[in-house]
XYZ file of C-alpha atoms in Angstrom:
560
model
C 30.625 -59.921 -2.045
C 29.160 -57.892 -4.979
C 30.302 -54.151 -5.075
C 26.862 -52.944 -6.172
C 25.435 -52.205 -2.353
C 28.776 -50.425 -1.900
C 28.059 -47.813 -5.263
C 24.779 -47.750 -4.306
C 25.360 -46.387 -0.982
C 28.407 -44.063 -2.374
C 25.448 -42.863 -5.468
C 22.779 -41.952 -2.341
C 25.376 -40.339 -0.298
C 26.258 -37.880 -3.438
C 22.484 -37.493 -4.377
C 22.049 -36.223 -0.511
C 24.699 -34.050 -0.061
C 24.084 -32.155 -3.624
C 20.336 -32.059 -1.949
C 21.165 -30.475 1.027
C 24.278 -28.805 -0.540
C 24.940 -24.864 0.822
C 23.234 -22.248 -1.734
C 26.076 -20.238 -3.160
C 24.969 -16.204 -1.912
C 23.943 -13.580 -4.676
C 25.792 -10.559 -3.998
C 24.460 -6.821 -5.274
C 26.540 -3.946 -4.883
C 24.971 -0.478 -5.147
C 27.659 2.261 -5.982
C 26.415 5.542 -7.018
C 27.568 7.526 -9.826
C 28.349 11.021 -9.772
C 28.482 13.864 -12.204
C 30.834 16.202 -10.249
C 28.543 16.813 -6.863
C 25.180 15.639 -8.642
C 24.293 11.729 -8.655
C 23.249 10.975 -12.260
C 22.643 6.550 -11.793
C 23.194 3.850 -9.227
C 25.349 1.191 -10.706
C 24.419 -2.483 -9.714
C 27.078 -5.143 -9.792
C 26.075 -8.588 -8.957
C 27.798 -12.207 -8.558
C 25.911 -15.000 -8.188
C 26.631 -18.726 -9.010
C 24.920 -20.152 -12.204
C 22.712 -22.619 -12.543
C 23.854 -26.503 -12.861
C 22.305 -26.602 -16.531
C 24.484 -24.085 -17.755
C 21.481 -21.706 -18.555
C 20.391 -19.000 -16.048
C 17.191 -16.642 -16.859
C 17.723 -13.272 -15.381
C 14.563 -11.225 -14.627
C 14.380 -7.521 -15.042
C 11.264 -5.238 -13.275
C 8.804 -5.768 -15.197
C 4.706 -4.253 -13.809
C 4.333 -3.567 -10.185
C 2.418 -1.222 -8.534
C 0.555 0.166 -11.030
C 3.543 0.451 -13.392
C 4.228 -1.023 -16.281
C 7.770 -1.534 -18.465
C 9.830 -0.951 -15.270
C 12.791 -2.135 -17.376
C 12.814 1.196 -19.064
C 14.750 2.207 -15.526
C 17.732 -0.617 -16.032
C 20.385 0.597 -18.758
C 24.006 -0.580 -19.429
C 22.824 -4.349 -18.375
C 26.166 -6.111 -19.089
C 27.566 -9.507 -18.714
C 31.370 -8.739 -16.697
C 32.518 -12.195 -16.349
C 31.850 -16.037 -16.593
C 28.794 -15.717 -18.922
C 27.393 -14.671 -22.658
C 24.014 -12.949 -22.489
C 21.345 -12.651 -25.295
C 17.935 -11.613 -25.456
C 15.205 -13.748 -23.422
C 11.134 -14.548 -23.851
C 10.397 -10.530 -23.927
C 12.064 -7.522 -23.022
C 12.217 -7.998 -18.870
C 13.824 -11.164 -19.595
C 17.710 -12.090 -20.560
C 19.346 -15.815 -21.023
C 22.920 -16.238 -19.512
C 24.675 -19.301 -20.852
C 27.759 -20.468 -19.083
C 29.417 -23.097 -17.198
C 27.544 -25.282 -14.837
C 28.061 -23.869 -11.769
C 30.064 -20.679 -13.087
C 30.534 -17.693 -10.889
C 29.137 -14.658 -12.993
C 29.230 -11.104 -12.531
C 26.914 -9.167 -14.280
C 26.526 -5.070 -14.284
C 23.555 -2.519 -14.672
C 22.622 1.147 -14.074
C 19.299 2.229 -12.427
C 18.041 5.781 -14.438
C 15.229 7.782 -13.942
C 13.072 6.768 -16.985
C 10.414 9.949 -16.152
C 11.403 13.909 -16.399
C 11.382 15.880 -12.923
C 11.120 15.798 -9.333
C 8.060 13.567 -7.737
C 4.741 15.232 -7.696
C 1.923 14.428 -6.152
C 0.076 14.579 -9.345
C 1.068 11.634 -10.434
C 0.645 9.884 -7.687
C 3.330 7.517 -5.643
C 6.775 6.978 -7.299
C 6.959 3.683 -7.466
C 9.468 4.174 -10.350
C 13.089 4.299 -9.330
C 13.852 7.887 -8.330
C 17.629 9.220 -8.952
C 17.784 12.880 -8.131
C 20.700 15.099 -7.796
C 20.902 14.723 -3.997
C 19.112 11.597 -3.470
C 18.165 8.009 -4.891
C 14.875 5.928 -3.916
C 14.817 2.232 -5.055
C 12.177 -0.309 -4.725
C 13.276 -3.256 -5.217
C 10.315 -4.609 -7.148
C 11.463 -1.486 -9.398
C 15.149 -1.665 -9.189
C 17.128 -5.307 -8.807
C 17.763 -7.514 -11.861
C 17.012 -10.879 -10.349
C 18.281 -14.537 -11.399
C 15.834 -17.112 -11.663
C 17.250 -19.498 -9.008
C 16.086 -21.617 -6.254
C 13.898 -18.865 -3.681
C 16.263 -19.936 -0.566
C 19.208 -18.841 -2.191
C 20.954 -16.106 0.439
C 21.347 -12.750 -0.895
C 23.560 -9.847 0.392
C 23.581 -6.450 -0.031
C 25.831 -3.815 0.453
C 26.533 0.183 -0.587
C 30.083 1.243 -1.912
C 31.908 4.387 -2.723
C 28.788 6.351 -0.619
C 29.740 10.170 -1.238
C 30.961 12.018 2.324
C 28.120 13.203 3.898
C 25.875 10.958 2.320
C 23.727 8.226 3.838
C 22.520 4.870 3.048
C 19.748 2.615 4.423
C 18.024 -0.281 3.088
C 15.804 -3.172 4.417
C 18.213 -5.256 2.929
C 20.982 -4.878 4.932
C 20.263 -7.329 7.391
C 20.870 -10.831 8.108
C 19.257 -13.871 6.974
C 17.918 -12.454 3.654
C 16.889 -14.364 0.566
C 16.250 -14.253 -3.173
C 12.497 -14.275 -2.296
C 12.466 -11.817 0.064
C 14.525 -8.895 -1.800
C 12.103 -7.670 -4.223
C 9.911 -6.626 -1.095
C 12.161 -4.005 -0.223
C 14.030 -0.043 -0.177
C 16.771 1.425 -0.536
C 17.766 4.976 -0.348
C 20.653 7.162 -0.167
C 21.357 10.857 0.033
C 20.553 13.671 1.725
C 18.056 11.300 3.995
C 18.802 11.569 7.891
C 18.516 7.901 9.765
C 17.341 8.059 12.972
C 16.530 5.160 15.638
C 14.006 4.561 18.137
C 14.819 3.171 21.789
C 14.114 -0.195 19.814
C 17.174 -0.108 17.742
C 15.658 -2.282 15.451
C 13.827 0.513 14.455
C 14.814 2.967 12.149
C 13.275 5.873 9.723
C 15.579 7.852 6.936
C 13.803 10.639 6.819
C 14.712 13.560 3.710
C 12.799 17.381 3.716
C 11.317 19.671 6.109
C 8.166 18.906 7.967
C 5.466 20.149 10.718
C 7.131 17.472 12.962
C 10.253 16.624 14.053
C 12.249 13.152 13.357
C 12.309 12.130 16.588
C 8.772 12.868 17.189
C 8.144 10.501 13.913
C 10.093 7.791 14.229
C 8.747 7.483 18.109
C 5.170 7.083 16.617
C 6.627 4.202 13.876
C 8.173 2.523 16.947
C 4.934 2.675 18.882
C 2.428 1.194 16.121
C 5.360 -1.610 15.089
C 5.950 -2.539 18.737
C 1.830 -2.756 19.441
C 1.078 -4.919 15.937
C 4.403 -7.240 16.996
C 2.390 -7.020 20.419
C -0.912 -8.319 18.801
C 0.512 -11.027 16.607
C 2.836 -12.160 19.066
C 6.243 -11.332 17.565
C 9.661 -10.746 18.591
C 11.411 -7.346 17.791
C 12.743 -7.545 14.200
C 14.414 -5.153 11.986
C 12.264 -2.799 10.327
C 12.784 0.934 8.117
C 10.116 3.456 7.371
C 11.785 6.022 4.404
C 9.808 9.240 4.239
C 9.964 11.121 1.033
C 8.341 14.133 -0.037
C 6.442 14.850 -2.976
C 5.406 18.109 -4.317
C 2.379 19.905 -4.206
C 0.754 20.635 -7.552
C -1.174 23.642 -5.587
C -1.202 25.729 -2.485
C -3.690 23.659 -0.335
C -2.660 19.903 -2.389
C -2.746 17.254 0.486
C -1.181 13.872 -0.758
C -0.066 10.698 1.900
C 0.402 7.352 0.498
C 3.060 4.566 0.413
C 3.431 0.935 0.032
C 4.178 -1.601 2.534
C 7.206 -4.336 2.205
C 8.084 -7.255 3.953
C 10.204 -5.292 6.566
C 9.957 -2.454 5.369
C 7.673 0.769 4.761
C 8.071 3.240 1.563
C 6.214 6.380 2.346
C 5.704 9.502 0.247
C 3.703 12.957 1.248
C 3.294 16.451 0.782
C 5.180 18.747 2.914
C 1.948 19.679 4.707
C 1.195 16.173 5.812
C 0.611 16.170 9.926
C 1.636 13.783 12.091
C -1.695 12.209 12.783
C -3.194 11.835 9.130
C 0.465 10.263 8.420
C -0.307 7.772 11.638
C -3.309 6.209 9.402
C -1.323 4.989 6.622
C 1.433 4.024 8.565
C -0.833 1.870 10.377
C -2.140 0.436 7.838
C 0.807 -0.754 6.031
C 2.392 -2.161 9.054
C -0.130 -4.439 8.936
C 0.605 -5.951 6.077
C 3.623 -7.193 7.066
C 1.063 -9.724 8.405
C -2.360 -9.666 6.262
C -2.472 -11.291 4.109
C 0.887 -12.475 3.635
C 0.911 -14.610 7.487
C -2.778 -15.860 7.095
C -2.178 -17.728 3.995
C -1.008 -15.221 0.989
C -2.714 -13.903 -2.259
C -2.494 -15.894 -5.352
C -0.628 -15.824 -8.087
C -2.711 -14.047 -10.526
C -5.573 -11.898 -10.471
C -5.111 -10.933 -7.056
C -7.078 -7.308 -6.913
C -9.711 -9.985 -6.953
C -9.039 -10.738 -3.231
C -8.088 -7.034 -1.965
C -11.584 -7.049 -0.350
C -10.098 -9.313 2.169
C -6.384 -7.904 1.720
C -7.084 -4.255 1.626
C -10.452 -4.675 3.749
C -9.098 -6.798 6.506
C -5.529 -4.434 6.916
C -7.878 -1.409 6.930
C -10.462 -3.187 9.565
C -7.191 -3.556 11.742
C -5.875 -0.676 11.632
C -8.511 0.785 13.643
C -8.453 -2.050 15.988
C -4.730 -1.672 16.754
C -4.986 2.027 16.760
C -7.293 1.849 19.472
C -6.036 -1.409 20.979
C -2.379 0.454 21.294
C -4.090 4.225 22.892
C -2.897 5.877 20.071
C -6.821 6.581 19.113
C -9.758 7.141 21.189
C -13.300 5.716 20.523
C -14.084 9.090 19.204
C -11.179 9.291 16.907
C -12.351 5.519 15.882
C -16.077 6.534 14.610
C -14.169 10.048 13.243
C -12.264 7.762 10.735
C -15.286 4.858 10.155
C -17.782 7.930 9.378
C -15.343 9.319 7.059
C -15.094 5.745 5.179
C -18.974 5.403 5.487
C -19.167 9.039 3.878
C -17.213 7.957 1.372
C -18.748 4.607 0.369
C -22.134 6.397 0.296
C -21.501 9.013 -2.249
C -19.485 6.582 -4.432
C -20.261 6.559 -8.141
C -19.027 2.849 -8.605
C -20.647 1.682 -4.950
C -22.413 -1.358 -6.756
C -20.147 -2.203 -9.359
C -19.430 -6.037 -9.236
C -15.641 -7.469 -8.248
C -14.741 -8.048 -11.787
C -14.606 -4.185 -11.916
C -12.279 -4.160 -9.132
C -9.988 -6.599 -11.341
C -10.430 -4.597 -14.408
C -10.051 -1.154 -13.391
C -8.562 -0.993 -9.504
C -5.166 0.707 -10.867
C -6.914 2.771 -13.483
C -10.278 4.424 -11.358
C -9.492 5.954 -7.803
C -13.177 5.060 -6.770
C -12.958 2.051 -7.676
C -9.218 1.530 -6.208
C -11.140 2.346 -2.984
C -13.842 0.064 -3.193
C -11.920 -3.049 -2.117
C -10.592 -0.858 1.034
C -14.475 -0.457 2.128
C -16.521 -3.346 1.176
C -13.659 -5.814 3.193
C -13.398 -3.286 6.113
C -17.644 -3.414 6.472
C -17.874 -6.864 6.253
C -15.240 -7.891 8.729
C -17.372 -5.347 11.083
C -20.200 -7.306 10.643
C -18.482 -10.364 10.823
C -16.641 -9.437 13.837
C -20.210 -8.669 15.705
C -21.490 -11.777 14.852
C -18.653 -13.699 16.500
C -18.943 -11.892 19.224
C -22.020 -12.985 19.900
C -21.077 -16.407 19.374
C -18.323 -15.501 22.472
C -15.478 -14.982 19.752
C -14.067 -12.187 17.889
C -12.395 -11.419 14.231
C -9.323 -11.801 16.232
C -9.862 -15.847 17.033
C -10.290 -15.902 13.183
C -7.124 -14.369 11.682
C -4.660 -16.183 14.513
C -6.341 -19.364 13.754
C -5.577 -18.607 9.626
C -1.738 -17.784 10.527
C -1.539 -20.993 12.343
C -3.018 -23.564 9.377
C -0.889 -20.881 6.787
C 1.998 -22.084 9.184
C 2.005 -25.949 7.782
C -0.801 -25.719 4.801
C -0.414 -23.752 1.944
C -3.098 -25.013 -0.147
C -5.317 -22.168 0.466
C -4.634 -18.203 0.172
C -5.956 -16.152 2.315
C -9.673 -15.469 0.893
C -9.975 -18.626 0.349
C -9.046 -20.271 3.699
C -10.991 -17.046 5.629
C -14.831 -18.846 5.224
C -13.199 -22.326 6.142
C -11.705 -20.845 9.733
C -14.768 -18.530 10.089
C -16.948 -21.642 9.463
C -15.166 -23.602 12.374
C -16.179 -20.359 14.720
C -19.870 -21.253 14.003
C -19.592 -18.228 11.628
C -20.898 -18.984 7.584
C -19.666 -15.897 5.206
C -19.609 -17.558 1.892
C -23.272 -15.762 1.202
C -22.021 -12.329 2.071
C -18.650 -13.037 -0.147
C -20.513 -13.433 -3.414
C -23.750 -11.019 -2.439
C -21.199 -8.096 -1.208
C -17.688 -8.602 -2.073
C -18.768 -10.291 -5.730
C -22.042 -9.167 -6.961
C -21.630 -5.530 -5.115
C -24.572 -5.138 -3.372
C -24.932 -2.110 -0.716
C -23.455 -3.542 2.971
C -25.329 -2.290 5.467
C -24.436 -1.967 9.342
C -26.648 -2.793 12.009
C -28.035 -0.365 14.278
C -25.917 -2.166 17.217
C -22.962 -2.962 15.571
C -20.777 -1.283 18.305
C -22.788 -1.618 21.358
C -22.017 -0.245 23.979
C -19.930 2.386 21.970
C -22.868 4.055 20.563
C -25.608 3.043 17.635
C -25.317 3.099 13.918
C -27.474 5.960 12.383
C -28.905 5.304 9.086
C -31.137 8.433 7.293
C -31.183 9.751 4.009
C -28.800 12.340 2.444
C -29.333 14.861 -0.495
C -27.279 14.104 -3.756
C -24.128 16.568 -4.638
C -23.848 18.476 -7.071
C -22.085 21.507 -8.186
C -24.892 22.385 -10.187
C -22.865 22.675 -13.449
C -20.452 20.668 -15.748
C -17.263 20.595 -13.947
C -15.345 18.306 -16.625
C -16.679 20.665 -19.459
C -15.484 23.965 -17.151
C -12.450 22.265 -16.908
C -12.162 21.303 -20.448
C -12.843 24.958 -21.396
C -10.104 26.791 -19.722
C -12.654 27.313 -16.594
C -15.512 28.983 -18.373
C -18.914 27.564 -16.954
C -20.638 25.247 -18.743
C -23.313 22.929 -18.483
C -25.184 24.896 -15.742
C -28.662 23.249 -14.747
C -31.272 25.603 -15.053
C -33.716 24.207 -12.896
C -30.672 24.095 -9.995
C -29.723 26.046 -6.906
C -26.435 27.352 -8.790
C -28.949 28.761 -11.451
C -31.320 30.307 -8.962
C -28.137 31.754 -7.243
C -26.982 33.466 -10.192
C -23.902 31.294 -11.957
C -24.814 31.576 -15.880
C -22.760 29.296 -18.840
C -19.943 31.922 -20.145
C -18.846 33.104 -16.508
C -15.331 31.968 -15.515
C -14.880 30.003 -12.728
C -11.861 31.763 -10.542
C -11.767 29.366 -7.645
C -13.722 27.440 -4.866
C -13.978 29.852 -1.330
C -16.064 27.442 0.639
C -17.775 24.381 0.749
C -16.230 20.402 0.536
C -16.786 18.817 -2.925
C -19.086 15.771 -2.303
C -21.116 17.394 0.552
C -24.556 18.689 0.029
C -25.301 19.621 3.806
C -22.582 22.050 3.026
C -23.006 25.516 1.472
C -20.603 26.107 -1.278
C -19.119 29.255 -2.591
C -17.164 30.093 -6.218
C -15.689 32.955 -6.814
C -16.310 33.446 -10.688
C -15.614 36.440 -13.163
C -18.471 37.862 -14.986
C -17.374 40.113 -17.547
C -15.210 42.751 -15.959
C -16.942 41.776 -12.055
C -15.307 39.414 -10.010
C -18.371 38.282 -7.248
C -19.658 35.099 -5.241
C -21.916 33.014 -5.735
C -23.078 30.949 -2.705
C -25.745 28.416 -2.819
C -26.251 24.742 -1.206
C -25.300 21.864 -4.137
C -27.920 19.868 -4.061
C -28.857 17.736 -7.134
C -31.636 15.152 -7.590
C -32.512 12.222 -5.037
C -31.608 10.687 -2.068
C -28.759 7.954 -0.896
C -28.363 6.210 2.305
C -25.754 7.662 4.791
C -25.081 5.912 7.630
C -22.997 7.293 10.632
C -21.293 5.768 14.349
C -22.403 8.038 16.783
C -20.686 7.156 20.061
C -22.203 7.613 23.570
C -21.196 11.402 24.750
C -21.155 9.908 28.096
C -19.144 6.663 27.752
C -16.941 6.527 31.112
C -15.820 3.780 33.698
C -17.479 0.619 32.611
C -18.925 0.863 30.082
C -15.866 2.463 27.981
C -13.918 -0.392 29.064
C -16.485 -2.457 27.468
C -16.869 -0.335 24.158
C -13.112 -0.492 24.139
C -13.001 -4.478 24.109
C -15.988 -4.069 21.347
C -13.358 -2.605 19.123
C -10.555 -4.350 20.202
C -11.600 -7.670 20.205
């Protein structure tokens, strides 16, 4: 009998088990280093087995969030063992050339690459933050990565923690993978951990606030447990880290963050309340679903798609908010009116999508366009399959389960197909609205029974002088309009502006009042800023009497 069926069979066994061979784990250690009582770095040290070619790329952070040359934030990157390193395709790259198969340990430091303490000024730190007390680590922002196979198990652990210190990371727990970590945070410090009766829920927390921990961490635990609720989920682990920001002046209101797989980064002022915190946090719990369960973004260029991303995650958050009896109908049209307000008065209203691409991390208007345009439209959408006997609700569970087995579509693109098989067509209002940027509309009965949709026209703001030239000019007034209320009320070019006493900035139904200095007199000047034209503001006004019946109705309106 010839051997050759026998080698064959011995070659196929060896080509399956190196298929189906165990991925060797990628091990980070975070260890941070100390300058007597002060922290000064967090050192990195990280094993991992190399690839079988003998060549391993290892990727450092790079652009995320808004950010560009993260790498400026990794110093002291050092080969320890099993590997040489040398310089790779650009500077957030490095080749390591070893062994096939060689166990490597390489070392880095995480710095502060920016001056200071965060500010609100300049927005969310979504640059690693090392601070005397503290550290905050994204780890989109923080963790030198190998370039190996995505399933590769990763684990990650803290060492040498200072007494009294804490430590808490989305990373901790089981099951975790090369693809996953980047989604993540870690921080350590002077944060206090706390745990809701869901012990898979838990908050580090660092700073004083108008609300307690307990009081906070209960309200994470209630919107995670009602969106797991929605989607059908089990109780997973999940961390919320609160960090504060300073205020750049008395009055200076800032609450943002950035959602993660498992995870929520969130940064305020210290005068952030509990209920304007509740928004965002909503919001970015929901992303742990949309877009990435309903079929994903795509690889590049995707602020083209944050009209569904953005827009979709924002249309649910009211849904869940009001779904879970953490908002009222009331407090529903409060924050839709507010958004309507907004998307009224907004200089860059009809600017196309490719503006959204260009300039979404670089223009705060149009960073919020995406947020509105995606929110209206899915209100519209969602009417219209409710009068088919559906909802926006049939949609997105329908798009999780094809996302589930096909992943030849991301999310905006496999949205029209699922609508389409709920007798709904929406590629016409993706390229008029969403693309092209015409004005979206409501209908009068968009919410019915809740209330009607008011549309009526709204005088144009405006301060009535040059408020970039004031600015520009140490505050002296320039640029007032003659033929304007601010003119008629007195304010003259050469006065110095002292400070805003009344009014809201973007309201013309509002009277407004400066304080300014005119020569040696300090006086006010009150007047209503009202510039030129008209634009269309439209409004939810709910039923004042909306009881029994008929609120259970409005509430499965915006429930779904």
């Amino acid at each position: 009998m010839s051997s050759w069926p026998r080698t064959l069979a011995l070659l196929l066994a060896f080509v399956a088990c190196a298929a189906f061979a165990p991925l060797r784990r990628i091990d980070y250690v975070m260890t941070p280093q100390m300058q007597g009582a002060a922290l000064t770095a967090m050192q990195v040290d990280v094993s991992f087995t190399g690839d079988a070619s003998g060549e391993t790329t290892l990727e450092l952070p790079d652009g995320w969030g808004g950010q560009n040359e993260l790498w400026r934030g990794i110093s002291d990157l050092a080969v320890i063992s099993g590997a040489t390193m040398s310089d790779g395709a650009d500077a957030a790259h490095r080749v390591l050339r070893h062994r096939p198969h060689a166990r490597i340990r390489f070392r880095y430091r995480v710095v502060q690459d920016w001056q200071g303490v965060p500010s609100a000024e300049q927005g969310n730190p979504y640059r690693p933050i090392v601070q005397p007390s503290y550290f905050h680590m994204i780890g989109d922002t923080a963790l030198v990565r190998p370039l190996l196979d995505d399933r590769t198990p990763v684990r990650v652990r803290a060492s040498h923690v200072p007494t009294g210190w804490t430590f808490a990371s989305d990373l901790q727990h089981r099951g975790l993978v090369l693809s996953k970590a980047a989604a993540s945070v870690s921080v350590g410090g002077d944060y206090r951990i706390s745990y809701a009766n869901d012990r898979n829920i838990r908050t580090a927390i660092r700073g004083q606030w108008q609300f307690t921990d307990a009081a906070f961490t209960a309200r994470v635990a209630e919107i995670v447990a009602g969106h797991r609720s929605f989607w059908g989920d089990p109780s997973t682990p999940y961390l919320v880290t609160v960090t504060q920001v300073a205020s750049p002046s008395q009055g200076w209101l800032s609450i943002g963050g950035t959602g993660l797989d498992d995870a929520f980064a969130f940064f305020a002022t210290p005068n952030a309340e509990l209920d304007r915190i509740t928004r965002t946090l909503a919001h970015e719990s929901i992303h742990t679903w949309i877009p990435a369960a309903v079929g994903g973004m795509p690889e590049e260029h995707e602020s083209q798609d944050y009209w569904f991303s953005e827009g979709f995650t924002d249309f649910y958050t009211g849904r869940l908010l009001v779904r879970e009896g953490i908002w009222t109908p009331a407090q529903f049209a409060d924050d839709l009116n507010e958004m309507l307000r907004d998307y009224a008065r907004s200089p860059v209203r009809n600017e196309p999508n490719s503006r959204v691409v260009a300039d979404f991390w670089h223009n705060e208007d149009v960073g919020h366009l995406p947020y509105q345009r995606g929110r209206l439209l899915a209100t519209i959408w969602d009417a219209r399959l409710r009068a088919n006997g559906g909802s926006m609700n049939d949609v997105v569970m329908a798009m999780r389960h094809r996302a589930e087995s096909d992943h030849a579509l991301h999310a905006a693109e496999l949205f029209p197909v699922v609508a389409a098989a709920y007798h709904v067509d929406v590629v016409a209002d993706i390229a008029r609205y969403a693309d092209r940027g015409e004005t979206i509309v409501l209908p009068e009965d968009t919410f019915a029974p809740c209330g009607r949709v008011t549309t009526r026209q709204a005088p144009v703001f405006h301060r009535g002088f040059d408020i970039d030239a004031t600015q520009a000019h140490n505050n002296v007034i320039s640029g007032v309009v003659r033929s304007g209320p601010a003119y008629a009320a007195g304010m003259r070019d050469g006065m110095v502006l002292v400070r805003r006493e009344a009014g809201e900035i973007g309201d013309a139904e509002q009277e407004i009042a400066y304080v300014v200095r005119d020569g040696e007199t300090q006086r006010t000047i009150r007047y209503m800023p009202r510039g030129a034209g008209t634009f269309t503001l439209q409004r939810l006004v709910i039923d004042s009497a909306l009881a029994g019946d008929q609120l259970a109705q409005c509430t499965r309106v915006l429930t779904g």
